[in-house]
Short mmCIF file of the C-alpha atoms (twelve columns), coordinates in Angstrom:
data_MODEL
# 
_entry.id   MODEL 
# 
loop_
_atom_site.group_PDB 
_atom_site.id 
_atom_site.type_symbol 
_atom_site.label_atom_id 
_atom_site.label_alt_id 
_atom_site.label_comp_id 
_atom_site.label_asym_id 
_atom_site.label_seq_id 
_atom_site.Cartn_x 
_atom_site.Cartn_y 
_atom_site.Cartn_z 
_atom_site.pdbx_PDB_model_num 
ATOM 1   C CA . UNK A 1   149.178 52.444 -46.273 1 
ATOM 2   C CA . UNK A 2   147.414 51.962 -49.890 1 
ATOM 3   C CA . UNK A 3   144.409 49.796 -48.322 1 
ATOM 4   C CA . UNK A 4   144.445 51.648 -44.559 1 
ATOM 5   C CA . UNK A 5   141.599 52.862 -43.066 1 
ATOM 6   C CA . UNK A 6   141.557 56.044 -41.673 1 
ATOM 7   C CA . UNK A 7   139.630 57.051 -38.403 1 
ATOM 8   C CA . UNK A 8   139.151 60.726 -37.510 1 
ATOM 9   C CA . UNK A 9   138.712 60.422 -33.466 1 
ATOM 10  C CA . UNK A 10  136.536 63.867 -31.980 1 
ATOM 11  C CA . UNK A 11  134.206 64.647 -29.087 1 
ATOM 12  C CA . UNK A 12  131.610 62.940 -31.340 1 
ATOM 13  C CA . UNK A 13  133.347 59.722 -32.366 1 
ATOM 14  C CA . UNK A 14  135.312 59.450 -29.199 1 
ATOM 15  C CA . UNK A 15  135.794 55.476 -28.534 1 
ATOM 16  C CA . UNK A 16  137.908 53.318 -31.191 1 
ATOM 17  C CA . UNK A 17  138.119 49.904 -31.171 1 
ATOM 18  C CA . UNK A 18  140.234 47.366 -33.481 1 
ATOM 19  C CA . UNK A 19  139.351 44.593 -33.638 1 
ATOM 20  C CA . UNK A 20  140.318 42.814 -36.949 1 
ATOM 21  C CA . UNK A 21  143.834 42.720 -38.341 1 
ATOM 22  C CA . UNK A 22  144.865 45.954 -40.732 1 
ATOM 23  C CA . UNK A 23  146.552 49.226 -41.248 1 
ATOM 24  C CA . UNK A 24  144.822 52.392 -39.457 1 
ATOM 25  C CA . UNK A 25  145.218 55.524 -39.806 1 
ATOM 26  C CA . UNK A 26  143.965 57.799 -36.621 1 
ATOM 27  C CA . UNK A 27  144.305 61.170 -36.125 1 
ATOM 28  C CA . UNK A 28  142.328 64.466 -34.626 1 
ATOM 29  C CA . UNK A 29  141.534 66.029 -31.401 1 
ATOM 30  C CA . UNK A 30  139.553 64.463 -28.632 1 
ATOM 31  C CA . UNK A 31  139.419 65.982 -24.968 1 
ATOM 32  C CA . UNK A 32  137.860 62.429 -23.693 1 
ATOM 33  C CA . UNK A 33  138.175 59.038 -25.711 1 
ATOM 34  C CA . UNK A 34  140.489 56.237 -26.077 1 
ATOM 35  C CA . UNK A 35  141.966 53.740 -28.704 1 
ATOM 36  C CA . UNK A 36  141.739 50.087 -28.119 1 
ATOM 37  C CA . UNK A 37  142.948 47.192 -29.996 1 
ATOM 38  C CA . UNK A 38  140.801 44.191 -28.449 1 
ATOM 39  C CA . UNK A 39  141.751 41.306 -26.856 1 
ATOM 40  C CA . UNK A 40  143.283 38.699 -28.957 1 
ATOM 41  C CA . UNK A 41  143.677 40.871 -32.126 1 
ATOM 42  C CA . UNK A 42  146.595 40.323 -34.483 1 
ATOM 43  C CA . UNK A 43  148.603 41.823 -37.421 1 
ATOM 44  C CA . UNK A 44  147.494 45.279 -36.375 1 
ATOM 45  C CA . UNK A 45  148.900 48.827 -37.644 1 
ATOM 46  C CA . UNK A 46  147.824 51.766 -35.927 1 
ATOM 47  C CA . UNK A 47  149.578 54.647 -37.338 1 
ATOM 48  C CA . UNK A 48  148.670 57.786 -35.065 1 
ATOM 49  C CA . UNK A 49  148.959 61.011 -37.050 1 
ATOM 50  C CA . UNK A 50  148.782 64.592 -35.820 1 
ATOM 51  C CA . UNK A 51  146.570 63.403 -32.717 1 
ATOM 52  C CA . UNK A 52  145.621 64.465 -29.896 1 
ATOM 53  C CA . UNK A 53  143.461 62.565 -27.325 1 
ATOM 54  C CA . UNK A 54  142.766 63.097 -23.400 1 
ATOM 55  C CA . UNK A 55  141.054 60.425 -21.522 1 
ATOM 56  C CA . UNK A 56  139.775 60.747 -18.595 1 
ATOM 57  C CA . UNK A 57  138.505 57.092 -17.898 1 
ATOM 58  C CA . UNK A 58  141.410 54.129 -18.902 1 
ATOM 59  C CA . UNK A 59  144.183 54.945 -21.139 1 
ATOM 60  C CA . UNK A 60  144.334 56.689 -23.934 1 
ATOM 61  C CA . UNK A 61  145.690 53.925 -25.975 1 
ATOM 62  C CA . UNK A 62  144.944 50.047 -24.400 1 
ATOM 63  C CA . UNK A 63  146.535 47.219 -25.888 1 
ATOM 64  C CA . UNK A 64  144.563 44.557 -25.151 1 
ATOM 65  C CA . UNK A 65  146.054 40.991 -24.084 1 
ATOM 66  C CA . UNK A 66  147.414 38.735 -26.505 1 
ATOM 67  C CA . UNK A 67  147.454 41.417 -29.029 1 
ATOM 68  C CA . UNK A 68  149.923 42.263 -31.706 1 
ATOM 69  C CA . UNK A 69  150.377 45.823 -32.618 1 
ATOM 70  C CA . UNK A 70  152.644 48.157 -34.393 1 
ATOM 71  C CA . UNK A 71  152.427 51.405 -33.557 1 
ATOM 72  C CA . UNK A 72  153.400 54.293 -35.861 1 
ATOM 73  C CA . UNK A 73  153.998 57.639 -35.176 1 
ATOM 74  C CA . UNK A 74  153.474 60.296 -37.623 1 
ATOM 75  C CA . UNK A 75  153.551 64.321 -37.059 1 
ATOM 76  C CA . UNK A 76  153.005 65.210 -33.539 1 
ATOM 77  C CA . UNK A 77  150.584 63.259 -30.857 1 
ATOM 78  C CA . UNK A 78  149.849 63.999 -28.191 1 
ATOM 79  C CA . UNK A 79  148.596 60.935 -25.271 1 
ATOM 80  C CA . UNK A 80  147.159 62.398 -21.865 1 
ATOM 81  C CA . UNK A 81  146.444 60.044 -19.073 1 
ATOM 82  C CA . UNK A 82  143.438 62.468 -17.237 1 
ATOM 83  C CA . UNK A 83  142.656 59.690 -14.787 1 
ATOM 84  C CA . UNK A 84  141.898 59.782 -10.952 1 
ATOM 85  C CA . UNK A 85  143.957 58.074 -8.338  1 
ATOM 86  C CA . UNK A 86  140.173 57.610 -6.662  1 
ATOM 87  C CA . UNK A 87  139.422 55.172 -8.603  1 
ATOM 88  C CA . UNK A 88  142.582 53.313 -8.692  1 
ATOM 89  C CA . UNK A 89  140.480 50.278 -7.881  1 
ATOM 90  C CA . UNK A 90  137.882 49.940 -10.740 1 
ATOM 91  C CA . UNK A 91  138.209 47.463 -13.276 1 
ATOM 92  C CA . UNK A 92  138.538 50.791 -15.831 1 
ATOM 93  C CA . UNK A 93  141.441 52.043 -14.335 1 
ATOM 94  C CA . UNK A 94  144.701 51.703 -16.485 1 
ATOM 95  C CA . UNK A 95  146.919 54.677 -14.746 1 
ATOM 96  C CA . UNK A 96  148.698 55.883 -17.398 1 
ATOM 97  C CA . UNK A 97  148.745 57.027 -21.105 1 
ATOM 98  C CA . UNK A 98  149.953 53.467 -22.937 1 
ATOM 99  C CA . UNK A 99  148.639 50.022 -21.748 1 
ATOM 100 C CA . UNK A 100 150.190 46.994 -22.889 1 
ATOM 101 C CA . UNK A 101 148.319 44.130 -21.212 1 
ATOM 102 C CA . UNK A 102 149.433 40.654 -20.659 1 
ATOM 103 C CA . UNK A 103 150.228 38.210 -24.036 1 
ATOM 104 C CA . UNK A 104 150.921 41.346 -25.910 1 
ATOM 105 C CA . UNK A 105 153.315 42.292 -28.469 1 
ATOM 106 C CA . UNK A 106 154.104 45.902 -29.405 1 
ATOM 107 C CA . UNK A 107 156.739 47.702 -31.266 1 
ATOM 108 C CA . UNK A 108 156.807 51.242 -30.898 1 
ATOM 109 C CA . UNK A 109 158.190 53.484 -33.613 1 
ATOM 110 C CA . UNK A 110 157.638 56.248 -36.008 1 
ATOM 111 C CA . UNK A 111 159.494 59.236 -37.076 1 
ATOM 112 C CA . UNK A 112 157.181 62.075 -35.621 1 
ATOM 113 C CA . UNK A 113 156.843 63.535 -31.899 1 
ATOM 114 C CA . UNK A 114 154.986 61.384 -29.150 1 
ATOM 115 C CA . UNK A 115 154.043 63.625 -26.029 1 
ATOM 116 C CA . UNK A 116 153.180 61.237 -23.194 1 
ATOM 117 C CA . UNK A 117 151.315 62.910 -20.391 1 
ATOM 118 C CA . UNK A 118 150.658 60.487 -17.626 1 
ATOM 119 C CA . UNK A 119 149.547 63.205 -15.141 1 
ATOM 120 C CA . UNK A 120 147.504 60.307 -12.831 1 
ATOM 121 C CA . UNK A 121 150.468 57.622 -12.864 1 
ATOM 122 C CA . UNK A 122 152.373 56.432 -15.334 1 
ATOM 123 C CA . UNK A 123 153.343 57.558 -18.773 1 
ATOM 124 C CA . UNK A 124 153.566 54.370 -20.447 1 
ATOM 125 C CA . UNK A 125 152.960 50.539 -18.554 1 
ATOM 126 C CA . UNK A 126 153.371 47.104 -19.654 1 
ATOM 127 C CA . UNK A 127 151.521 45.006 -17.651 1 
ATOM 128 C CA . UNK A 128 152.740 41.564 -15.857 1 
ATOM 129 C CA . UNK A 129 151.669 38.393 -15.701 1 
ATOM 130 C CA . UNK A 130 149.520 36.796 -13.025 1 
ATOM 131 C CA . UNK A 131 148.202 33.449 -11.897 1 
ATOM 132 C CA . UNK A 132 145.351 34.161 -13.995 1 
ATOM 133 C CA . UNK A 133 146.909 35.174 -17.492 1 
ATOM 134 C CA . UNK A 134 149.058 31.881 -17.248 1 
ATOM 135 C CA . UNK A 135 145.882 29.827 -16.561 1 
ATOM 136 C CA . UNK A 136 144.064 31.732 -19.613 1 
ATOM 137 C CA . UNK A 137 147.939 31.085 -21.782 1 
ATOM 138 C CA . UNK A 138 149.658 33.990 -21.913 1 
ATOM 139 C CA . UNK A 139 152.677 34.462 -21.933 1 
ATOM 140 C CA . UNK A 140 155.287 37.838 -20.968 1 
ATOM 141 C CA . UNK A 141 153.954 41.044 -22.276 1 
ATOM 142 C CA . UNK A 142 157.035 42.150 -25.046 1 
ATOM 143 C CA . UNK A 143 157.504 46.009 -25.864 1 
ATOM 144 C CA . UNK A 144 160.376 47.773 -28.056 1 
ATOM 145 C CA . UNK A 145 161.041 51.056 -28.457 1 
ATOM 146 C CA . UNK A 146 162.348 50.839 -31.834 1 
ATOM 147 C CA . UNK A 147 162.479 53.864 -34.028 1 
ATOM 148 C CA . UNK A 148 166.146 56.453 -35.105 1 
ATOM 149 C CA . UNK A 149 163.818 59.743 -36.025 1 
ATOM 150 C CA . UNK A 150 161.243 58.827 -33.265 1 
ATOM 151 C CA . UNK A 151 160.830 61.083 -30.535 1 
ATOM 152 C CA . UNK A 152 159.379 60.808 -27.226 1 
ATOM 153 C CA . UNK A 153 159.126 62.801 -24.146 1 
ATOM 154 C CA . UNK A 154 157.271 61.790 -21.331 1 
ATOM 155 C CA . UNK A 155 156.124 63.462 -17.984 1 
ATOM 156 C CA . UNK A 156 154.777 61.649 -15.340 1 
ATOM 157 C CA . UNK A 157 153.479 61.396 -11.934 1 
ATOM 158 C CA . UNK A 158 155.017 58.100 -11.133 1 
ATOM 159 C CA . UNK A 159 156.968 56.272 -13.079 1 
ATOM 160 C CA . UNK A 160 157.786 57.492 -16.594 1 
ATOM 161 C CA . UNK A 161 157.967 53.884 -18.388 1 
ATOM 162 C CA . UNK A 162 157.026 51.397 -16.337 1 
ATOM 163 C CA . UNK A 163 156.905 47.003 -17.344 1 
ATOM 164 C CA . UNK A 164 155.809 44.614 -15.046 1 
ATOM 165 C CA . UNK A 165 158.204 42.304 -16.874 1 
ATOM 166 C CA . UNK A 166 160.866 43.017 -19.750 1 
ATOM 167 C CA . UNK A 167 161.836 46.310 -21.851 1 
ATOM 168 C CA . UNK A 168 163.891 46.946 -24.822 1 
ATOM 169 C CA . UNK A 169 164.733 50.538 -26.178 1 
ATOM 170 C CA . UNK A 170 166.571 49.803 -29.406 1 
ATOM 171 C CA . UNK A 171 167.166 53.088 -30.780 1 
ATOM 172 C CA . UNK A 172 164.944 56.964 -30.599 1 
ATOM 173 C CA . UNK A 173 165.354 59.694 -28.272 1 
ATOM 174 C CA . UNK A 174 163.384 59.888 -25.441 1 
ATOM 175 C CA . UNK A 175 163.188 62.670 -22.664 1 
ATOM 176 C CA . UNK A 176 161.623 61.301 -19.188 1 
ATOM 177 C CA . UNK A 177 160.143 63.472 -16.338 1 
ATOM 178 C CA . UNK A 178 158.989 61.679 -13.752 1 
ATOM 179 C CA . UNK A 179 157.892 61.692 -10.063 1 
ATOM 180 C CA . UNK A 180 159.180 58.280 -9.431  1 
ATOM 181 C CA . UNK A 181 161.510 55.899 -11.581 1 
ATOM 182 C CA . UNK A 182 162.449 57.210 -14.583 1 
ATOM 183 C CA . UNK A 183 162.232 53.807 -16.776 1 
ATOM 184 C CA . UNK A 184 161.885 51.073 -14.921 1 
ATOM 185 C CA . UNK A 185 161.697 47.310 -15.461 1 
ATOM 186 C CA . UNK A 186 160.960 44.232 -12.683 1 
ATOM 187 C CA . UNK A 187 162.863 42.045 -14.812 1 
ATOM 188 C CA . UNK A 188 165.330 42.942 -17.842 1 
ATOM 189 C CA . UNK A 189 165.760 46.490 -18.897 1 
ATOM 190 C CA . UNK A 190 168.079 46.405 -22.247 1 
ATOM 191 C CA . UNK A 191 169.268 49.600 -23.898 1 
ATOM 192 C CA . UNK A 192 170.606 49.592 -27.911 1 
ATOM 193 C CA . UNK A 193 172.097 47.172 -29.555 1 
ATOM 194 C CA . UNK A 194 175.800 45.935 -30.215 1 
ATOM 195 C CA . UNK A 195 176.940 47.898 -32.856 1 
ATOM 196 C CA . UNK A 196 174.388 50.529 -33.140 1 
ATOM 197 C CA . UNK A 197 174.342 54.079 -32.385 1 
ATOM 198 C CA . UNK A 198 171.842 52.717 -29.846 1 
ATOM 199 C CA . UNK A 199 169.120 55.320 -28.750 1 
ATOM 200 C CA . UNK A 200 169.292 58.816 -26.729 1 
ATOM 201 C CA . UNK A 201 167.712 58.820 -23.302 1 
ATOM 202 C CA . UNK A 202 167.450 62.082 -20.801 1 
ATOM 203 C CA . UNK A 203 166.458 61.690 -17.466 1 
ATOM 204 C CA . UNK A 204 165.817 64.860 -16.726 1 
ATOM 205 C CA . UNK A 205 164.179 64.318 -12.938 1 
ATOM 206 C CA . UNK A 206 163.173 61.168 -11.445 1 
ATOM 207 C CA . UNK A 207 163.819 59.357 -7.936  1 
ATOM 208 C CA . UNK A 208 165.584 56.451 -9.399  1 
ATOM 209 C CA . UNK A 209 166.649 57.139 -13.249 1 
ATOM 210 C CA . UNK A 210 167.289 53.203 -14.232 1 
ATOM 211 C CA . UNK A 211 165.936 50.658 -12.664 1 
ATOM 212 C CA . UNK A 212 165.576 46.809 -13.626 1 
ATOM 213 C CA . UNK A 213 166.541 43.255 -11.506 1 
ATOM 214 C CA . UNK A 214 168.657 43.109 -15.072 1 
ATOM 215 C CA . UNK A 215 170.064 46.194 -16.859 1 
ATOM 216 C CA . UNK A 216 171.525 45.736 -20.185 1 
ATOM 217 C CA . UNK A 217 173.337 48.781 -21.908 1 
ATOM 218 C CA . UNK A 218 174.824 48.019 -25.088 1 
ATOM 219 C CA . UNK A 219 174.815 51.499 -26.695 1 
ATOM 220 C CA . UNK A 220 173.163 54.891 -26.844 1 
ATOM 221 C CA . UNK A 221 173.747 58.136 -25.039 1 
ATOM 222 C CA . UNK A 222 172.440 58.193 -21.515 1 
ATOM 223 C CA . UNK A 223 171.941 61.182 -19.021 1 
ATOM 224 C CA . UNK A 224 169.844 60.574 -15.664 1 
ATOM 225 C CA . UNK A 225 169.456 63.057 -13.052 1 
ATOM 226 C CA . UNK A 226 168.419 61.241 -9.619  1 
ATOM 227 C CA . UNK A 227 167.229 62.418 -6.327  1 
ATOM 228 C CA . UNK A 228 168.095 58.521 -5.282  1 
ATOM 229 C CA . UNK A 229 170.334 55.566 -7.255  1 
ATOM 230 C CA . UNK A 230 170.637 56.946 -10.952 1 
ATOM 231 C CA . UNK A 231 170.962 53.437 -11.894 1 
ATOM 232 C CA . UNK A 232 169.529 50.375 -9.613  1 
ATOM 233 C CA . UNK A 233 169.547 46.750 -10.296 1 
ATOM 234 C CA . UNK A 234 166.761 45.507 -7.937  1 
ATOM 235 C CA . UNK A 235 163.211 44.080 -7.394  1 
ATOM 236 C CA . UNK A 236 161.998 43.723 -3.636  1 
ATOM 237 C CA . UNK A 237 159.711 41.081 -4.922  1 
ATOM 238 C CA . UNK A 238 161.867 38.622 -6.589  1 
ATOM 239 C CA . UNK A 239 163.640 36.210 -4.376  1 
ATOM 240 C CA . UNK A 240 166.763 33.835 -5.174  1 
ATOM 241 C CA . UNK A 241 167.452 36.059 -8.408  1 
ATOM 242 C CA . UNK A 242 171.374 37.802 -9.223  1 
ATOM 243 C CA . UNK A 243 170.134 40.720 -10.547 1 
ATOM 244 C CA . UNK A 244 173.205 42.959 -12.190 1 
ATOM 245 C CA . UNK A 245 174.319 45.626 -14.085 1 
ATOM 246 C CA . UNK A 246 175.946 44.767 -17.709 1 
ATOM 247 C CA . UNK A 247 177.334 47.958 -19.658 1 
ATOM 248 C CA . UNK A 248 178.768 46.561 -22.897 1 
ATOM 249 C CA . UNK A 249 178.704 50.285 -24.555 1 
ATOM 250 C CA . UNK A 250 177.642 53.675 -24.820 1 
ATOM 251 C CA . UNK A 251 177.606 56.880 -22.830 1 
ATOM 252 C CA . UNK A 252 176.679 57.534 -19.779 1 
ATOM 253 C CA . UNK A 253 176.206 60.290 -17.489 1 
ATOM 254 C CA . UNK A 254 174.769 59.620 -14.082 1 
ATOM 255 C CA . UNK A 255 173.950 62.892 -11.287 1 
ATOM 256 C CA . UNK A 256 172.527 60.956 -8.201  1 
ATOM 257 C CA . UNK A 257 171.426 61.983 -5.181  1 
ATOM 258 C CA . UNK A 258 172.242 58.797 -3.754  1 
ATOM 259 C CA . UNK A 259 174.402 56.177 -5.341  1 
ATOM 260 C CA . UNK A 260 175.775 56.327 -8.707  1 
ATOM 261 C CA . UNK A 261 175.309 52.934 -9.548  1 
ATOM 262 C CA . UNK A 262 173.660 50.582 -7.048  1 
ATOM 263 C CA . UNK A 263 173.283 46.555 -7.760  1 
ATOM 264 C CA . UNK A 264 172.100 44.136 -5.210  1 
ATOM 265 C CA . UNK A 265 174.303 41.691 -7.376  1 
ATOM 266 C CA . UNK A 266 176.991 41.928 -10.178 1 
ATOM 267 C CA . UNK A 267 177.801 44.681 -11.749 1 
ATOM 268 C CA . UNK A 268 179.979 44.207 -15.355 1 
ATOM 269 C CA . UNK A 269 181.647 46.764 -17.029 1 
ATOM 270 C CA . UNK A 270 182.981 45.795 -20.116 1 
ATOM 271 C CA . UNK A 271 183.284 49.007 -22.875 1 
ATOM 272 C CA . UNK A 272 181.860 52.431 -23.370 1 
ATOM 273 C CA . UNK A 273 182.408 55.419 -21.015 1 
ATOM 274 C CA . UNK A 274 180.258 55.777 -17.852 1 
ATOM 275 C CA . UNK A 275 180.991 58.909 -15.870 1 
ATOM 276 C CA . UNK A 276 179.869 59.765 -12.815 1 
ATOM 277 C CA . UNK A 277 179.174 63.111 -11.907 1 
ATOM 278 C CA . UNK A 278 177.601 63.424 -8.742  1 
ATOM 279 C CA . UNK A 279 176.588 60.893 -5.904  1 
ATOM 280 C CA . UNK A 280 176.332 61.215 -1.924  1 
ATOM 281 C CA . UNK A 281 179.249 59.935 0.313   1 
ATOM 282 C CA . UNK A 282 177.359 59.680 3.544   1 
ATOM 283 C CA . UNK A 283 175.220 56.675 5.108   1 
ATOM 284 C CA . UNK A 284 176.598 54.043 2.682   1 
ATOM 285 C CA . UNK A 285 175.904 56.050 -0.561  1 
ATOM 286 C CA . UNK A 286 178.583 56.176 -2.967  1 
ATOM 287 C CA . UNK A 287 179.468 56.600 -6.975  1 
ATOM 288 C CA . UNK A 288 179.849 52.296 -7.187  1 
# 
């Protein structure tokens, strides 16, 4: 941090953009602004310190495509998604806290406190990719929650982490309320590491807890509370595709409304401890 810049973001210097490679510093208290790293920009640092920022038009923090950011958290921030589902439709419109566009690269980590409001939709997204991002060359959007003394707790309309394509959370602890899917990926949702401690993840309300066409769980402690499938492998818009469950590790602790565990496909239990502790028993619903 010797040759960072640091950016003090108020009611008076509300918009920050990055648009060159470096190490910033950004902290303070905004009640409408947002952070965004520009399209295309690369080797980028954003350590967010003691912040707290509101937006009321986009996210908070946008990640533009084909970016590559590390993002550092420091002290206590606060993100709050202030949007309106009314204008779902404009091309400002990000619906939740964190954007990660198309082509980007982001690793999330930090030892401080991330509070992730995302009171219109979503706490954090990752965008996927469409016919036009492949004609313009990009490729998957990749995010990783990587971080032991990071903290995160989310609340959220909809979805509480939500990627149009892959996830990984590597390590952290993360607490997830959510109206809708607690974490959810369309493609491959992969949780710790082999031979790690992994990270700590309470779902403490959400429709579906886990939910991914792939789930990986290699380690980490895991509690979901589910109105509906704690943990789902599925994606109504893939076709031809053997979606499963894998749990290699960890611990588990699943209270469904629904099923337990649901897969469309394979499910493959191979070590930890994965426990069960509430499902229905009518209509087809079950703990497996």
């Amino acid at each position: 941090t010797a040759n960072a810049e640091t950016i003090v973001i108020s009611n008076s210097n509300n918009t920050i953009k990055i648009s060159k490679s470096g190490t910033y510093i950004i902290t303070g208290t905004c009640s409408n602004g947002n952070i965004t790293v520009k399209k295309g920009t690369k080797g980028v640092v954003l350590i967010l310190k003691d912040l707290d920022l509101t937006s009321t038009t986009g996210a908070t923090l946008s990640l533009n495509k084909g970016t590559e950011v590390k993002v550092i958290i420091e002290g206590t921030v606060k993100l709050t998604d202030a949007e309106s589902l009314a204008d779902e439709n404009t091309d400002d419109f990000d619906g939740a806290a964190i954007k990660a566009k198309a082509g980007s690269s982001v690793v999330l980590t930090g030892t401080g406190t991330l509070i992730v409001n995302g009171n219109c939709k979503n706490g954090i997204k990752i965008s996927d990719l469409d016919a036009d991002d492949k004609n313009d060359g990009y490729s998957e959007a990749s995010f990783i929650i990587d971080g032991e003394d990071l903290t995160i707790n989310i609340t959220a309309s909809n979805d509480g982490i939500n990627s149009g394509t892959d996830l990984t959370i590597k390590s952290g602890t993360i607490t997830v309320a959510a109206g809708d899917d607690g974490i959810k990926a369309d493609y491959i949702l992969t949780i710790g590491e082999d031979g790690t401690d992994g990270p700590t993840i309470n779902i403490t309300k959400s429709y579906e807890g886990l939910e991914g066409a792939t789930i990986n769980i290699y380690s980490g402690t895991i509690d979901i509370v589910a109105s509906d499938d704690g943990i789902n492998a599925a994606n109504k818009n893939l076709s031809g595709y053997t979606y499963s469950i894998n749990i290699m590790g960890g611990t588990t602790n699943v209270s469904a409304g629904a099923d337990g565990v649901d897969s469309n496909g394979n499910v493959n239990i191979t070590g930890g401890l994965t426990t069960i502790l509430k499902s229905a028993s009518n209509g087809g619903e079950g703990g497996l």
